[in-house]
PDB file of C-alpha atoms in Angstrom:
ATOM      1  CA  MET A 294    -115.238 -77.358-240.382  1.00  0.00           C
ATOM      2  CA  LYS A 295    -114.620 -78.619-236.869  1.00  0.00           C
ATOM      3  CA  MET A 296    -117.105 -77.534-234.207  1.00  0.00           C
ATOM      4  CA  THR A 297    -115.193 -75.901-231.361  1.00  0.00           C
ATOM      5  CA  GLU A 298    -118.126 -75.064-229.108  1.00  0.00           C
ATOM      6  CA  TYR A 299    -121.637 -76.371-228.752  1.00  0.00           C
ATOM      7  CA  GLN A 300    -123.500 -73.381-227.422  1.00  0.00           C
ATOM      8  CA  SER A 301    -122.603 -69.750-227.803  1.00  0.00           C
ATOM      9  CA  SER A 302    -124.291 -66.360-227.688  1.00  0.00           C
ATOM     10  CA  LYS A 303    -123.336 -66.176-231.385  1.00  0.00           C
ATOM     11  CA  ASP A 304    -126.115 -68.711-232.005  1.00  0.00           C
ATOM     12  CA  ARG A 305    -128.680 -65.958-231.454  1.00  0.00           C
ATOM     13  CA  LYS A 306    -128.065 -64.802-235.012  1.00  0.00           C
ATOM     14  CA  TYR A 307    -130.115 -67.866-236.057  1.00  0.00           C
ATOM     15  CA  THR A 308    -133.251 -66.684-234.251  1.00  0.00           C
ATOM     16  CA  GLU A 309    -134.945 -65.397-237.381  1.00  0.00           C
ATOM     17  CA  THR A 310    -133.958 -68.515-239.323  1.00  0.00           C
ATOM     18  CA  LEU A 311    -135.561 -70.733-236.682  1.00  0.00           C
ATOM     19  CA  ILE A 312    -138.715 -68.618-236.458  1.00  0.00           C
ATOM     20  CA  ASN A 313    -139.093 -68.539-240.248  1.00  0.00           C
ATOM     21  CA  SER A 314    -138.608 -72.306-240.413  1.00  0.00           C
ATOM     22  CA  ALA A 315    -141.725 -72.929-238.302  1.00  0.00           C
ATOM     23  CA  PRO A 316    -143.724 -69.693-238.208  1.00  0.00           C
ATOM     24  CA  LYS A 317    -146.970 -71.029-236.694  1.00  0.00           C
ATOM     25  CA  GLU A 318    -145.173 -72.930-233.946  1.00  0.00           C
ATOM     26  CA  ALA A 319    -142.879 -69.982-233.287  1.00  0.00           C
ATOM     27  CA  ALA A 320    -145.847 -67.600-233.048  1.00  0.00           C
ATOM     28  CA  ALA A 321    -147.572 -69.895-230.542  1.00  0.00           C
ATOM     29  CA  PHE A 322    -144.397 -70.230-228.474  1.00  0.00           C
ATOM     30  CA  LEU A 323    -143.677 -66.501-228.519  1.00  0.00           C
ATOM     31  CA  ASN A 324    -147.272 -65.718-227.515  1.00  0.00           C
ATOM     32  CA  LEU A 325    -147.002 -68.117-224.566  1.00  0.00           C
ATOM     33  CA  LYS A 326    -143.631 -66.623-223.609  1.00  0.00           C
ATOM     34  CA  TYR A 327    -145.018 -63.080-223.856  1.00  0.00           C
ATOM     35  CA  THR A 328    -148.077 -64.005-221.787  1.00  0.00           C
ATOM     36  CA  ALA A 329    -146.034 -65.751-219.095  1.00  0.00           C
ATOM     37  CA  GLU A 330    -143.560 -62.884-218.855  1.00  0.00           C
ATOM     38  CA  ARG A 331    -146.066 -60.036-218.882  1.00  0.00           C
ATOM     39  CA  SER A 332    -145.706 -57.257-216.356  1.00  0.00           C
ATOM     40  CA  ASP A 333    -149.428 -56.803-215.631  1.00  0.00           C
ATOM     41  CA  GLY A 334    -150.029 -60.151-213.951  1.00  0.00           C
ATOM     42  CA  VAL A 335    -150.906 -60.757-210.311  1.00  0.00           C
ATOM     43  CA  ILE A 336    -147.393 -62.087-209.637  1.00  0.00           C
ATOM     44  CA  PRO A 337    -144.899 -59.203-209.550  1.00  0.00           C
ATOM     45  CA  VAL A 338    -142.226 -59.114-212.263  1.00  0.00           C
ATOM     46  CA  LYS A 339    -139.374 -59.756-209.823  1.00  0.00           C
ATOM     47  CA  TYR A 340    -140.993 -62.988-208.627  1.00  0.00           C
ATOM     48  CA  ARG A 341    -141.806 -64.053-212.183  1.00  0.00           C
ATOM     49  CA  GLU A 342    -138.161 -63.562-213.078  1.00  0.00           C
ATOM     50  CA  LEU A 343    -136.906 -65.426-210.003  1.00  0.00           C
ATOM     51  CA  MET A 344    -139.187 -68.335-210.968  1.00  0.00           C
ATOM     52  CA  SER A 345    -137.843 -68.122-214.496  1.00  0.00           C
ATOM     53  CA  VAL A 346    -134.266 -68.213-213.216  1.00  0.00           C
ATOM     54  CA  ALA A 347    -135.074 -71.291-211.112  1.00  0.00           C
ATOM     55  CA  VAL A 348    -136.619 -73.108-214.073  1.00  0.00           C
ATOM     56  CA  ALA A 349    -133.766 -72.075-216.358  1.00  0.00           C
ATOM     57  CA  LEU A 350    -131.277 -73.476-213.860  1.00  0.00           C
ATOM     58  CA  THR A 351    -133.064 -76.818-213.699  1.00  0.00           C
ATOM     59  CA  THR A 352    -133.519 -77.054-217.470  1.00  0.00           C
ATOM     60  CA  GLN A 353    -129.922 -75.896-217.911  1.00  0.00           C
ATOM     61  CA  CYS A 354    -130.770 -73.389-220.646  1.00  0.00           C
ATOM     62  CA  SER A 355    -127.851 -70.969-220.697  1.00  0.00           C
ATOM     63  CA  TYR A 356    -129.708 -68.457-222.862  1.00  0.00           C
ATOM     64  CA  CYS A 357    -132.640 -68.483-220.437  1.00  0.00           C
ATOM     65  CA  ILE A 358    -130.344 -68.145-217.429  1.00  0.00           C
ATOM     66  CA  GLU A 359    -128.656 -65.133-218.989  1.00  0.00           C
ATOM     67  CA  ALA A 360    -131.877 -63.434-220.094  1.00  0.00           C
ATOM     68  CA  HIS A 361    -133.807 -64.015-216.885  1.00  0.00           C
ATOM     69  CA  MET A 362    -130.866 -63.089-214.663  1.00  0.00           C
ATOM     70  CA  LYS A 363    -130.677 -59.735-216.463  1.00  0.00           C
ATOM     71  CA  ASN A 364    -134.458 -59.325-216.136  1.00  0.00           C
ATOM     72  CA  ALA A 365    -134.403 -60.303-212.443  1.00  0.00           C
ATOM     73  CA  ILE A 366    -131.666 -57.784-211.679  1.00  0.00           C
ATOM     74  CA  GLU A 367    -133.565 -55.102-213.591  1.00  0.00           C
ATOM     75  CA  ALA A 368    -136.675 -55.984-211.576  1.00  0.00           C
ATOM     76  CA  GLY A 369    -134.749 -55.455-208.344  1.00  0.00           C
ATOM     77  CA  ALA A 370    -133.652 -58.967-207.371  1.00  0.00           C
ATOM     78  CA  THR A 371    -130.785 -59.019-204.900  1.00  0.00           C
ATOM     79  CA  LYS A 372    -127.740 -61.268-204.819  1.00  0.00           C
ATOM     80  CA  GLU A 373    -129.246 -62.988-201.775  1.00  0.00           C
ATOM     81  CA  GLU A 374    -132.537 -63.647-203.589  1.00  0.00           C
ATOM     82  CA  ILE A 375    -130.620 -65.109-206.520  1.00  0.00           C
ATOM     83  CA  GLY A 376    -128.592 -67.258-204.117  1.00  0.00           C
ATOM     84  CA  GLU A 377    -131.716 -68.630-202.456  1.00  0.00           C
ATOM     85  CA  THR A 378    -133.300 -69.194-205.866  1.00  0.00           C
ATOM     86  CA  VAL A 379    -130.293 -71.270-206.926  1.00  0.00           C
ATOM     87  CA  PHE A 380    -130.533 -73.533-203.895  1.00  0.00           C
ATOM     88  CA  ILE A 381    -134.323 -73.835-204.038  1.00  0.00           C
ATOM     89  CA  ALA A 382    -133.999 -74.927-207.666  1.00  0.00           C
ATOM     90  CA  ALA A 383    -131.217 -77.356-206.734  1.00  0.00           C
ATOM     91  CA  ALA A 384    -133.287 -78.873-203.925  1.00  0.00           C
ATOM     92  CA  LEU A 385    -136.305 -79.330-206.171  1.00  0.00           C
ATOM     93  CA  ARG A 386    -134.177 -80.818-208.938  1.00  0.00           C
ATOM     94  CA  ALA A 387    -132.707 -83.239-206.406  1.00  0.00           C
ATOM     95  CA  GLY A 388    -136.205 -83.973-205.113  1.00  0.00           C
ATOM     96  CA  GLY A 389    -137.213 -84.909-208.640  1.00  0.00           C
ATOM     97  CA  ALA A 390    -134.383 -87.425-208.747  1.00  0.00           C
ATOM     98  CA  VAL A 391    -135.577 -88.924-205.457  1.00  0.00           C
ATOM     99  CA  CYS A 392    -139.161 -89.156-206.750  1.00  0.00           C
ATOM    100  CA  ASN A 393    -137.938 -90.846-209.915  1.00  0.00           C
ATOM    101  CA  GLY A 394    -135.896 -93.098-207.648  1.00  0.00           C
ATOM    102  CA  LEU A 395    -139.139 -94.206-205.995  1.00  0.00           C
ATOM    103  CA  PHE A 396    -140.488 -95.040-209.439  1.00  0.00           C
ATOM    104  CA  ALA A 397    -137.284 -96.964-210.214  1.00  0.00           C
ATOM    105  CA  MET A 398    -137.646 -98.958-206.982  1.00  0.00           C
ATOM    106  CA  ARG A 399    -141.250 -99.858-207.892  1.00  0.00           C
ATOM    107  CA  ILE A 400    -140.113-101.076-211.300  1.00  0.00           C
ATOM    108  CA  PHE A 401    -137.360-103.097-209.615  1.00  0.00           C
ATOM    109  CA  GLU A 402    -139.823-104.740-207.218  1.00  0.00           C
ATOM    110  CA  GLU A 403    -142.303-105.470-210.027  1.00  0.00           C
ATOM    111  CA  GLU A 404    -139.602-107.031-212.212  1.00  0.00           C
ATOM    112  CA  ILE A 405    -138.245-109.154-209.341  1.00  0.00           C
ATOM    113  CA  ALA A 406    -141.799-110.303-208.589  1.00  0.00           C
ATOM    114  CA  LYS A 407    -142.253-111.348-212.250  1.00  0.00           C
ATOM    115  CA  LYS A 408    -139.077-113.405-212.119  1.00  0.00           C
ATOM    116  CA  ALA A 409    -140.286-115.159-208.969  1.00  0.00           C
ATOM    117  CA  LEU A 410    -143.371-116.472-210.790  1.00  0.00           C
TER     118      LEU A 410
END
């Protein structure tokens, strides 16, 4: 059977299979997820969901993007808030590349210095 797509909403039918394959780990993950996404925290639900959208965009998890976009809209997020969230996430992702670039430059300098010895 040839694979025609790598990620699809049809994959969700494997949720129970995955959970049953590692029940303790799944329970710990789901508890963390439930705790982080609770509605009774100090941070309002809309802001929690906008943060979740931003993280989902940077981790490139399509399932997370879909779920948290729906949750953000339900919590009252506007198109403009989503737009700003997208570009904030993009800027921070790019900033991470720059910071890792600094690390790369340090490694370069250290390696060149070793060769000079």
